[in-house]
Short mmCIF file of C-alpha atoms in Angstrom, two decimals:
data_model
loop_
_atom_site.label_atom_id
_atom_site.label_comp_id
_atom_site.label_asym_id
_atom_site.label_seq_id
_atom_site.Cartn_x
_atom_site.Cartn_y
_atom_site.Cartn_z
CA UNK A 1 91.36 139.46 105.83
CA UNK A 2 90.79 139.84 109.53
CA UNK A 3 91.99 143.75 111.22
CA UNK A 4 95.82 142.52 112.40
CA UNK A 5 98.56 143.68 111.10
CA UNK A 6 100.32 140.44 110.49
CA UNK A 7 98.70 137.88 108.73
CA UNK A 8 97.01 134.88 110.37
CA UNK A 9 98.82 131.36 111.23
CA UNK A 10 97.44 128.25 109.76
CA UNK A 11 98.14 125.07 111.27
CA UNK A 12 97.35 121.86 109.15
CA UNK A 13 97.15 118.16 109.80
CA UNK A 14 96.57 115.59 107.25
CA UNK A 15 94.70 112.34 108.34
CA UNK A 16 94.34 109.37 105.63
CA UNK A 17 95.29 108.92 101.78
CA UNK A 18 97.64 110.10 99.49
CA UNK A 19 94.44 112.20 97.74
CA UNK A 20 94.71 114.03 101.13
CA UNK A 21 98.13 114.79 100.90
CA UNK A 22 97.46 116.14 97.50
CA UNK A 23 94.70 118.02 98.80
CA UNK A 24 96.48 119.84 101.99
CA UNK A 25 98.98 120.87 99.39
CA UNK A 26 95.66 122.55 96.87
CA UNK A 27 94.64 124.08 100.73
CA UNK A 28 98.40 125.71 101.61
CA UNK A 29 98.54 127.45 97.92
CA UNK A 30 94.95 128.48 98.10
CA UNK A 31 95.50 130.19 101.54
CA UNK A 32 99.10 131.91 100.58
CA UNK A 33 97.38 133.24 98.01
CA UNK A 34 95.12 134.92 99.84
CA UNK A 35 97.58 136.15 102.49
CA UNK A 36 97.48 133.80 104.98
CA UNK A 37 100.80 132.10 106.64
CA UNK A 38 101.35 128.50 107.86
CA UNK A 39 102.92 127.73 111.54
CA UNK A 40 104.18 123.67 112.24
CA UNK A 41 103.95 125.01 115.44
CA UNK A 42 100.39 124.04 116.85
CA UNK A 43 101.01 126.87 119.97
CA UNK A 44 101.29 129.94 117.68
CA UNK A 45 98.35 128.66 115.46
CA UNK A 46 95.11 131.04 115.19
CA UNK A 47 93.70 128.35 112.99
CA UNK A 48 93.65 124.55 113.16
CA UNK A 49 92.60 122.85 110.69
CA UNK A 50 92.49 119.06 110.24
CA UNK A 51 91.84 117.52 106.62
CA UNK A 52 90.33 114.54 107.29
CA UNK A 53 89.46 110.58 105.99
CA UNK A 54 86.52 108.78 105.99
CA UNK A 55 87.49 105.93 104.88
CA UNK A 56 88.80 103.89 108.27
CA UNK A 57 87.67 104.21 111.95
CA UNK A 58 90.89 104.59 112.91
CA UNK A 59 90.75 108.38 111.37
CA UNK A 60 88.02 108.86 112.39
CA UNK A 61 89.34 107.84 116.48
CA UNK A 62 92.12 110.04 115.79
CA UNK A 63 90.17 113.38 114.58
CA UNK A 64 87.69 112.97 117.09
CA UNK A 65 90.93 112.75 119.61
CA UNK A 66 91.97 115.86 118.18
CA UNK A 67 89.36 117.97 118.30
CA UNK A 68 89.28 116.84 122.32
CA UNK A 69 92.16 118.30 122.73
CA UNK A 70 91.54 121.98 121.11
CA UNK A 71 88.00 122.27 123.33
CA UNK A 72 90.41 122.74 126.07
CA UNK A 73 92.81 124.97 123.93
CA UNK A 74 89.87 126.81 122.50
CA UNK A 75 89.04 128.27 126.16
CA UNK A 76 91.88 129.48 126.46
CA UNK A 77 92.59 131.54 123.93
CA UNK A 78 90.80 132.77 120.50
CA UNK A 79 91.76 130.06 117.96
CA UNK A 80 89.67 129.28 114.62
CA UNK A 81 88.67 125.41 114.40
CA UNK A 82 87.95 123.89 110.68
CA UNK A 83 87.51 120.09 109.58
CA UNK A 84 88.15 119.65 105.41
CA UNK A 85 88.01 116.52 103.21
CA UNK A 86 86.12 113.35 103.44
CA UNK A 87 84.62 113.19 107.70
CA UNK A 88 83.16 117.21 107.09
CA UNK A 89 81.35 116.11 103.77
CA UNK A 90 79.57 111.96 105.40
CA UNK A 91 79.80 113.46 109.22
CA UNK A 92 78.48 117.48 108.82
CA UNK A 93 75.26 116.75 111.26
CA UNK A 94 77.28 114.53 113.24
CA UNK A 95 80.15 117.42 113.64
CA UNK A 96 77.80 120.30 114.25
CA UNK A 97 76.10 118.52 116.75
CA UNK A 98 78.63 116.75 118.87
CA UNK A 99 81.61 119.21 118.42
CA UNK A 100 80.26 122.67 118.85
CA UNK A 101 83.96 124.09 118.99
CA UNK A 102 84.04 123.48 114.75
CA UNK A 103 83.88 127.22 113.39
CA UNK A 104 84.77 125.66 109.66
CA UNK A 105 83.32 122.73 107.75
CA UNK A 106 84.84 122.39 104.20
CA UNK A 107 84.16 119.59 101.64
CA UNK A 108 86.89 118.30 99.01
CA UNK A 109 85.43 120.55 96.45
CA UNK A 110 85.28 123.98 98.48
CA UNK A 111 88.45 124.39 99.02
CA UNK A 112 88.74 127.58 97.02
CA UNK A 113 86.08 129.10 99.66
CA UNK A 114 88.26 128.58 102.48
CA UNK A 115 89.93 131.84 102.35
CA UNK A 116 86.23 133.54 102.86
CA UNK A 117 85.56 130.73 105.22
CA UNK A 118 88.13 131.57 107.93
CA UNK A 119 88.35 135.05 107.30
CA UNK A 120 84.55 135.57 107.81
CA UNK A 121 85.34 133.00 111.23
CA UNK A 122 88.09 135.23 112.20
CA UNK A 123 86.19 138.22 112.26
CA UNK A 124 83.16 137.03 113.97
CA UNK A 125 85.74 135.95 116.56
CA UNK A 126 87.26 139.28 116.67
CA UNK A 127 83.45 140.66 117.58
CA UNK A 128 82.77 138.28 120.48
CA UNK A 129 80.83 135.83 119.19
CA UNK A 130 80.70 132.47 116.96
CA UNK A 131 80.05 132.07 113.48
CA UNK A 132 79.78 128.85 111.47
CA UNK A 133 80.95 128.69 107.88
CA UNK A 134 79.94 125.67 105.94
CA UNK A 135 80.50 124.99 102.11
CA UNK A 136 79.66 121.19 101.55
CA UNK A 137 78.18 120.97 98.16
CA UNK A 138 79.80 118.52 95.83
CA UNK A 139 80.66 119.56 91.84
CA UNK A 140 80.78 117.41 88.82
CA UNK A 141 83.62 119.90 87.53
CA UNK A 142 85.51 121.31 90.11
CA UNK A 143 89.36 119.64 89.44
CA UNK A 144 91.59 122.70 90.75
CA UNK A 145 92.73 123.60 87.79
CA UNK A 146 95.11 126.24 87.51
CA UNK A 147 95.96 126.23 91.81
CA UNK A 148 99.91 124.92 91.90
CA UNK A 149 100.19 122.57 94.88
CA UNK A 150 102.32 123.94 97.32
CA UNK A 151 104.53 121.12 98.33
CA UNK A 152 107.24 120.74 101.34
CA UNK A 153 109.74 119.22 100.01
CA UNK A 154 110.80 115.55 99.64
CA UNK A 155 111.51 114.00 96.25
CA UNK A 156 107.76 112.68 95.60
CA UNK A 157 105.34 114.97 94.10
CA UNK A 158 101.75 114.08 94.09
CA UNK A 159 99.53 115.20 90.85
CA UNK A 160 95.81 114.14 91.19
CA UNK A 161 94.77 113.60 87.94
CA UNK A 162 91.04 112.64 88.72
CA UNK A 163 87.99 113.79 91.30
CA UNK A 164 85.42 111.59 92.48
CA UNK A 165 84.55 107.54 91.96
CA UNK A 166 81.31 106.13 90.10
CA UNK A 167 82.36 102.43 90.92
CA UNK A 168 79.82 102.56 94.36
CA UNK A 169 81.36 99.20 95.81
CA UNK A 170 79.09 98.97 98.73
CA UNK A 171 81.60 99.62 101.66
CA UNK A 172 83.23 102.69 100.40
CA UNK A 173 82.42 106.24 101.11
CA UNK A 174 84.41 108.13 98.23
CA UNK A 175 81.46 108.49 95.78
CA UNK A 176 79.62 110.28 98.41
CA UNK A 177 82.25 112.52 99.96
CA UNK A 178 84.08 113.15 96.86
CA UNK A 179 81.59 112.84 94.14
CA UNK A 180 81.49 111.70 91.07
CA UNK A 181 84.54 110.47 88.74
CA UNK A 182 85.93 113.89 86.44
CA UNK A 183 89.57 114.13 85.02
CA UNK A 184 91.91 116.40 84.70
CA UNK A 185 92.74 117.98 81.27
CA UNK A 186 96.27 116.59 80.18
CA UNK A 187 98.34 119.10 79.31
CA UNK A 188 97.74 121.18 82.84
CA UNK A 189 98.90 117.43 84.47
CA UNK A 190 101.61 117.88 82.37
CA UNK A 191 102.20 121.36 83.06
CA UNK A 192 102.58 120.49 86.88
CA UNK A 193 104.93 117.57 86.06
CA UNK A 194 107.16 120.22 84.32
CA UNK A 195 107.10 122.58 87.09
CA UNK A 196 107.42 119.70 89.85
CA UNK A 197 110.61 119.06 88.02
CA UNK A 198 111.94 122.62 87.67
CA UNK A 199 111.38 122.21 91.33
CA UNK A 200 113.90 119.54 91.93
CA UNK A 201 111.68 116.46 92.46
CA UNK A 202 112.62 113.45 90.65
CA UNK A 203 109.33 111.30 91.48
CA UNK A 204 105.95 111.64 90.54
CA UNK A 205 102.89 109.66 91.62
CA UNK A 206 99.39 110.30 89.66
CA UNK A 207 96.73 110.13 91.87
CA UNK A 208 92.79 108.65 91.50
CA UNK A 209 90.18 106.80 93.05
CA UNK A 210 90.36 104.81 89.70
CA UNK A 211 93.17 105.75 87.07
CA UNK A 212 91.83 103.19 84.80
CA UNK A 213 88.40 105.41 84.00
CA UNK A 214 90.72 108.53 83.31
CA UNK A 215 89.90 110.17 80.03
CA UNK A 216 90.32 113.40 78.48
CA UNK A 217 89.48 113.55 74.71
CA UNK A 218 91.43 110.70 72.92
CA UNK A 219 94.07 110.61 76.41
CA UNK A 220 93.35 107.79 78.29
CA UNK A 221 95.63 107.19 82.00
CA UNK A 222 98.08 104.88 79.85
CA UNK A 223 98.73 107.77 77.30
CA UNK A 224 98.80 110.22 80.17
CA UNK A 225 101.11 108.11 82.46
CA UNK A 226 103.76 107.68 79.41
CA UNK A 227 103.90 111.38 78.56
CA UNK A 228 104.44 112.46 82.40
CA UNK A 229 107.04 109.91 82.52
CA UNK A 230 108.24 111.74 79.48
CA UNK A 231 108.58 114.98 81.79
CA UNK A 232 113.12 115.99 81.98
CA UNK A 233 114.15 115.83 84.85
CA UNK A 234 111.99 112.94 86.19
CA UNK A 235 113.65 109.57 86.92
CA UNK A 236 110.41 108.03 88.55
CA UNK A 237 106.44 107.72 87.53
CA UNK A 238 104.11 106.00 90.18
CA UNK A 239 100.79 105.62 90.25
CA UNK A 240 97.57 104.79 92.71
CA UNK A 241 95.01 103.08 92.53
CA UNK A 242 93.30 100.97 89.40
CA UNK A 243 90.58 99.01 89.94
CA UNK A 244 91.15 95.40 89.13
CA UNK A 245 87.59 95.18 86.90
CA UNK A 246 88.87 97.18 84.20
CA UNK A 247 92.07 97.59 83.95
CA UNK A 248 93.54 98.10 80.79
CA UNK A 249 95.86 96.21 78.48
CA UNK A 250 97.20 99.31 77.25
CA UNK A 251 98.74 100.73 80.71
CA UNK A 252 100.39 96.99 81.14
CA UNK A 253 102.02 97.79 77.85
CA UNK A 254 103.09 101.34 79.53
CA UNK A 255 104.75 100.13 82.54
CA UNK A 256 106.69 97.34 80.40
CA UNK A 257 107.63 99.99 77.79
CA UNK A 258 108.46 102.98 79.34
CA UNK A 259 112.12 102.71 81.76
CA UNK A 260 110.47 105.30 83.81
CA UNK A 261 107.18 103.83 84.81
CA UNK A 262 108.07 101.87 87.86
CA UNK A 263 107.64 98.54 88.07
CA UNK A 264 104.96 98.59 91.07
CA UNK A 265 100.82 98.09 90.69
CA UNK A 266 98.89 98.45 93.96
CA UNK A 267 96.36 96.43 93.12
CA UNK A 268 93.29 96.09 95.46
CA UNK A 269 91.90 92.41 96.27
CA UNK A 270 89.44 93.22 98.99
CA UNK A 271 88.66 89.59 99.16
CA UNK A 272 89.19 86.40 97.61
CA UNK A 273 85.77 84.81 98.00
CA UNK A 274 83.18 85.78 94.90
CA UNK A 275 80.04 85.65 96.99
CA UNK A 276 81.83 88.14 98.67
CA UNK A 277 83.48 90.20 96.07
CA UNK A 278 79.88 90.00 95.10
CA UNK A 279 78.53 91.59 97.89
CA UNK A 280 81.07 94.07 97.90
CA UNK A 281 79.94 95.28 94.31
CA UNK A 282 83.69 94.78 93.19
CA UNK A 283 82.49 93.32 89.59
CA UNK A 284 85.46 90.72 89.42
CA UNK A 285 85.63 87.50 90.67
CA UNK A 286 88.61 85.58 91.98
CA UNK A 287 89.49 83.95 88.96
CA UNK A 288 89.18 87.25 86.87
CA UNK A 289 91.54 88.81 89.37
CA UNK A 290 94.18 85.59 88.65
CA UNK A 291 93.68 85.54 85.07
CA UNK A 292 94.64 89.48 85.71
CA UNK A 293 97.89 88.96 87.66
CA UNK A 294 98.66 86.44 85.02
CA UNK A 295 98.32 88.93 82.66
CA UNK A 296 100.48 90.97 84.22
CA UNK A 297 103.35 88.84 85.30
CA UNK A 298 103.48 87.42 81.94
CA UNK A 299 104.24 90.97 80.31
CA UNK A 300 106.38 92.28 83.34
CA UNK A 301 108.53 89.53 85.02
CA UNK A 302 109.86 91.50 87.47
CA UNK A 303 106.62 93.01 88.46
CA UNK A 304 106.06 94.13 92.77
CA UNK A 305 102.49 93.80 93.35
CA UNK A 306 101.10 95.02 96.46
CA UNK A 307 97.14 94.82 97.55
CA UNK A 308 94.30 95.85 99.93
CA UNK A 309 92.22 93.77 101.97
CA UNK A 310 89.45 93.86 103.92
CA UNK A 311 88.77 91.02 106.87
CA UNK A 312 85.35 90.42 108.24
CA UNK A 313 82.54 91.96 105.48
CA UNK A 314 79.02 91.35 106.67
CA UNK A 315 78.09 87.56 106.42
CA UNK A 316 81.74 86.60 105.82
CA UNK A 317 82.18 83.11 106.59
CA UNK A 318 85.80 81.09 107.88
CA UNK A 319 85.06 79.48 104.12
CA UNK A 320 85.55 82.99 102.69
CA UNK A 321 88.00 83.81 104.85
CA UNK A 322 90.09 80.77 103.84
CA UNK A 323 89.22 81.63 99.84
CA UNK A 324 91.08 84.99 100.58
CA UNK A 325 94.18 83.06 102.48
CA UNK A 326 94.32 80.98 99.18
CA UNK A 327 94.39 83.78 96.51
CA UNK A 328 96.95 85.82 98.88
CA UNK A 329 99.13 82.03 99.01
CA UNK A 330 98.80 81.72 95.28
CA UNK A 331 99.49 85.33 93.87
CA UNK A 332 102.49 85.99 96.44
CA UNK A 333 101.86 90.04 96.91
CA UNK A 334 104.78 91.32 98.47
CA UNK A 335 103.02 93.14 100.57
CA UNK A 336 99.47 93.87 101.63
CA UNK A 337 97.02 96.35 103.89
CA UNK A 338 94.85 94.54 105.76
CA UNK A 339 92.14 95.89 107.69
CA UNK A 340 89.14 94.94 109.56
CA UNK A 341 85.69 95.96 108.34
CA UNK A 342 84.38 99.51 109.54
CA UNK A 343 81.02 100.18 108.03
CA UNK A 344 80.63 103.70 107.01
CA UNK A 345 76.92 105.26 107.39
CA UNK A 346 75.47 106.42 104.30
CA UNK A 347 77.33 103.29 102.18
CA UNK A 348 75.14 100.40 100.06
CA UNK A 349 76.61 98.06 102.55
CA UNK A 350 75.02 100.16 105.70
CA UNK A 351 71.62 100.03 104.16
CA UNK A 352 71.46 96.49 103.02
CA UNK A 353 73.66 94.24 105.11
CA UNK A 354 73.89 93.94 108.77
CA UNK A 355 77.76 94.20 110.01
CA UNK A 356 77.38 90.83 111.70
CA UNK A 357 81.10 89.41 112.45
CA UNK A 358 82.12 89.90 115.67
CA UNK A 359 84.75 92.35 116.73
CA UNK A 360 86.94 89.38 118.47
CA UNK A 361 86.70 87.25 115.01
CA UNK A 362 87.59 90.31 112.49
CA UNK A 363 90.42 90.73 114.45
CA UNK A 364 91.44 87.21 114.63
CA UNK A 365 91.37 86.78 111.26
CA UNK A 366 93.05 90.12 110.47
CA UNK A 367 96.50 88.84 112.50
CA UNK A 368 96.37 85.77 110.68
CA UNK A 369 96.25 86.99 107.30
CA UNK A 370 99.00 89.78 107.96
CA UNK A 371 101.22 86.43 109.68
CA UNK A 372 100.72 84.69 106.29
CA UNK A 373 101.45 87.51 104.46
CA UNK A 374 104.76 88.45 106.50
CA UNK A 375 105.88 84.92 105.36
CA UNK A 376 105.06 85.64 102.07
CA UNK A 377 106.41 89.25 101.71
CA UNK A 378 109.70 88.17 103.75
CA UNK A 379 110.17 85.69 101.27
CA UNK A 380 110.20 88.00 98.24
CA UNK A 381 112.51 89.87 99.79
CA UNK A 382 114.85 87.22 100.44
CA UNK A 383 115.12 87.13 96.62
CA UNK A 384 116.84 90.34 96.32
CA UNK A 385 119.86 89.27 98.53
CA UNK A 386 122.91 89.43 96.08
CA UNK A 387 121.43 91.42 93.69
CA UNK A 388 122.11 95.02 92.68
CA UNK A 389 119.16 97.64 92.51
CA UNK A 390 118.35 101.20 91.25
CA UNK A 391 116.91 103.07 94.29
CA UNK A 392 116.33 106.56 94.37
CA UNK A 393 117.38 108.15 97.87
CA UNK A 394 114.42 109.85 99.74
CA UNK A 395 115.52 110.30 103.29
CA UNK A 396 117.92 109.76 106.59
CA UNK A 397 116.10 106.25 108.19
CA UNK A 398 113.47 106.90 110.59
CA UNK A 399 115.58 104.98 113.45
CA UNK A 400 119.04 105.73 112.56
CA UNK A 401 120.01 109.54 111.41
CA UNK A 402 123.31 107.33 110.40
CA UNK A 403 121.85 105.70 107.54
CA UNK A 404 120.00 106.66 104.83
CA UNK A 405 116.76 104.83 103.46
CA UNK A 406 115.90 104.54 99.57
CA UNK A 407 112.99 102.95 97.41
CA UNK A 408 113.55 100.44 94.81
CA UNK A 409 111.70 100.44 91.28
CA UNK A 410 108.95 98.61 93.11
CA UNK A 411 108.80 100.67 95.95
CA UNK A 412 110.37 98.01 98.49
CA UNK A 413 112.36 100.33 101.42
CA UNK A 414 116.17 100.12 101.51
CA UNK A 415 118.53 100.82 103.69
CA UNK A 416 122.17 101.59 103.79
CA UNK A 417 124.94 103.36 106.05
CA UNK A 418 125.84 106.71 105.16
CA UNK A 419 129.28 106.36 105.17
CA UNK A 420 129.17 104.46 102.43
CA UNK A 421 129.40 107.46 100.19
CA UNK A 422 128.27 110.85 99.69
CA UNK A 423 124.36 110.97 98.44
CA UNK A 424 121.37 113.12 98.89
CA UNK A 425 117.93 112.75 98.80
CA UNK A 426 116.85 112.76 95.11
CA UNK A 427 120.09 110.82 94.06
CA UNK A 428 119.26 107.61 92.03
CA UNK A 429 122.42 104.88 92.81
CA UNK A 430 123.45 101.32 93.05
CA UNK A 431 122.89 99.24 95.84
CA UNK A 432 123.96 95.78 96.48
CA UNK A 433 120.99 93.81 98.99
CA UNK A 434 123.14 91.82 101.48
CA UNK A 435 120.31 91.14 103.95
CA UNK A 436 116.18 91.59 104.31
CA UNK A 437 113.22 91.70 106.70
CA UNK A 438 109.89 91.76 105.94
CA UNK A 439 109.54 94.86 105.31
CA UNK A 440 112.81 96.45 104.20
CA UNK A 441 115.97 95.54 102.10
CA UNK A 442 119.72 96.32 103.05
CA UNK A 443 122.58 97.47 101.32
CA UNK A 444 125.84 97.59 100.95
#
């Protein structure tokens, strides 16, 4: 630690994924440990540090933003800059070069360095002058076992259960800023169910680049899922993401078996054209994603299935385009990311394909498949009117303090006056849906 008295103050923002909300929660504990304190209060802060994504341009506007405004806070008065997670490990020349105010540059695997990272920072700070600290190597076995996530509350508790990716589809980043795919051993996943539990959270969502390759000796995700659910105390299991080119029979059979398993696979489409999907190095085509959702519906009726997809891949064609608006018509997602294509340096896709669709026409086509999909996803909802639903309270409503707002098995938003009757967050009730949008329900 650094020559003061009282202990540092460690301000943290989160850009991007779930994964990086699991990770600023590895970063808090790892800190505490070590004596450090945490401040929501960015004026008090001697150290900002922003975890970061590398997956969208619009993180990457956002960080860059960010750091902007600490140059003019960092002449001011001593204050320790770091940058963790995906942008420090793909962007580490880029960072050191343009943004000469970064003290700390941390990968997703070095977070047990960053105690020794600031603290060394802190001190050369203390002595008048600058010092970099850099830990950026990647590990084939680094999972954070044994570090407790310190968590802030809420009634959702993330457990990753898996590091890294070996799919390589040819936009993405992860395999290169997070490594390659290892998995957590099962009974520490289910230790940290237990404890999330003792803790008061009734939710837990598994977390992995692909939860389909999970394995552990003779666990695989579906066995691993089904004993978490298994966890007293928790009423609700989620899980992100699978990978639609292997996804097992087995954790279909899960979800319809087990109460506790919601009822809600985010299930990423990416596109609906195969030259495309072929491009993309996806290793599915169109009708192997149908046959899929088939699959799926036929073994859980009441399934919500939600997707990603990306507009505007190099070479995309309105043909594509139009194969996407059909598979999107025909599966009826209820609801759907979509975003335009941001190629990210050091991908397949940024060494073999031009990015050659305008701006204007990404864009384009980007508003007109989240219209058709607001028709679609308004008209699930509709569905729900009249019927009564299990949702599990999480919050007040972000516009109203007067109502509260709950998640149903599938993970659709409802809303309801407080008055109604005494609840708090973590209660699982009854609602009755008297009314919808597109992207809520509401309740009686």
């Amino acid at each position: 630690m650094t020559n003061k008295t009282t202990p540092p103050l460690v301000h943290i923002e989160t850009f991007g994924c779930q994964m990086n909300e699991s990770d600023s929660e590895l970063v808090r504990s790892l800190l505490k440990q070590d004596g450090f304190a945490f401040t929501e209060d960015r004026e008090r802060a001697d150290v900002m540090l922003m975890n970061t994504c590398a997956i969208r341009e619009n993180a990457h506007n956002k960080v860059y933003g960010h750091l902007g405004e600490l140059q003019a806070v960092k002449k001011e008065r001593p204050l320790v800059v770091g940058v963790l997670g995906c942008m420090a490990q793909s962007l580490k020349d880029e960072l050191t070069k343009k943004v000469p105010l970064i003290d700390v540059l941390a990968g997703p695997d070095a977070y047990r360095q960053l105690p020794m990272l600031i603290t060394n920072a802190l001190q050369a700070q203390e002595q008048g002058f600058a010092k970099k600290s850099f830990a950026l190597d990647l590990s084939e076995y680094e999972t954070y076992e044994g570090v407790l996530p310190d968590r802030e509350g809420g009634v959702n508790a993330w457990i990753t259960v898996m590091r890294g990716c070996d799919n390589f589809c040819s936009f993405c980043v992860v395999p290169y800023t997070r490594g390659r795919e290892r998995s957590r051993d099962p009974q520490s996943v289910l230790v940290e169910a237990q404890q999330a539990a003792a803790l008061g959270y009734k939710q837990i969502t598994l977390l992995g680049q692909n939860v389909n390759s999970y394995r552990s000796g003779d666990w695989d995700f579906a066995a691993l899922i089904s004993a978490v659910a298994d966890t007293p105390g928790i009423e609700r299991v989620r899980f992100t993401s699978p990978h639609p080119k292997d996804y097992p029979r087995s954790l279909i059979e899960a979800i319809a078996a087990h109460p506790k398993i919601c009822k809600h696979i985010h299930l990423p489409l990416q596109s609906g054209s195969d030259r495309i999907l072929d491009l993309m190095g996806r290793e599915y085509t169109a009708a192997d994603y149908s046959k899929l959702v088939d699959q799926i519906k036929g073994m859980i009726p009441d399934i919500v299935l939600t997707t990603d997809i990306i507009c505007g891949f190099s070479t995309e064609t309105e043909q594509d385009f139009e194969s996407t608006c059909r598979l999107v018509e025909q599966t009826r997602f209820h609801s759907a990311f979509v975003f335009a294509y941001s190629e990210r340096k050091n991908t397949i896709a940024a060494r073999k394909f031009q990015d050659d669709i305008p701006e204007e026409v990404k864009g384009n086509r980007v508003k007109r498949l989240v219209e058709l999909q607001r028709e679609i996803g308004g008209a699930r909802n509709r569905e729900y009117v009249g019927q009564t639903l299990p949702v599990l309270v999480e919050r007040e409503a972000t516009r109203s303090p007067n109502r509260w707002m709950g998640k149903t098995d599938g993970n659709i938003a409802v809303i309801w006056d407080k008055a109604l009757e005494p609840l708090q967050p973590g209660a699982l009730t009854h609602r009755r849906i008297t009314d919808s949008s597109v992207a809520a329900l509401f309740a009686e």
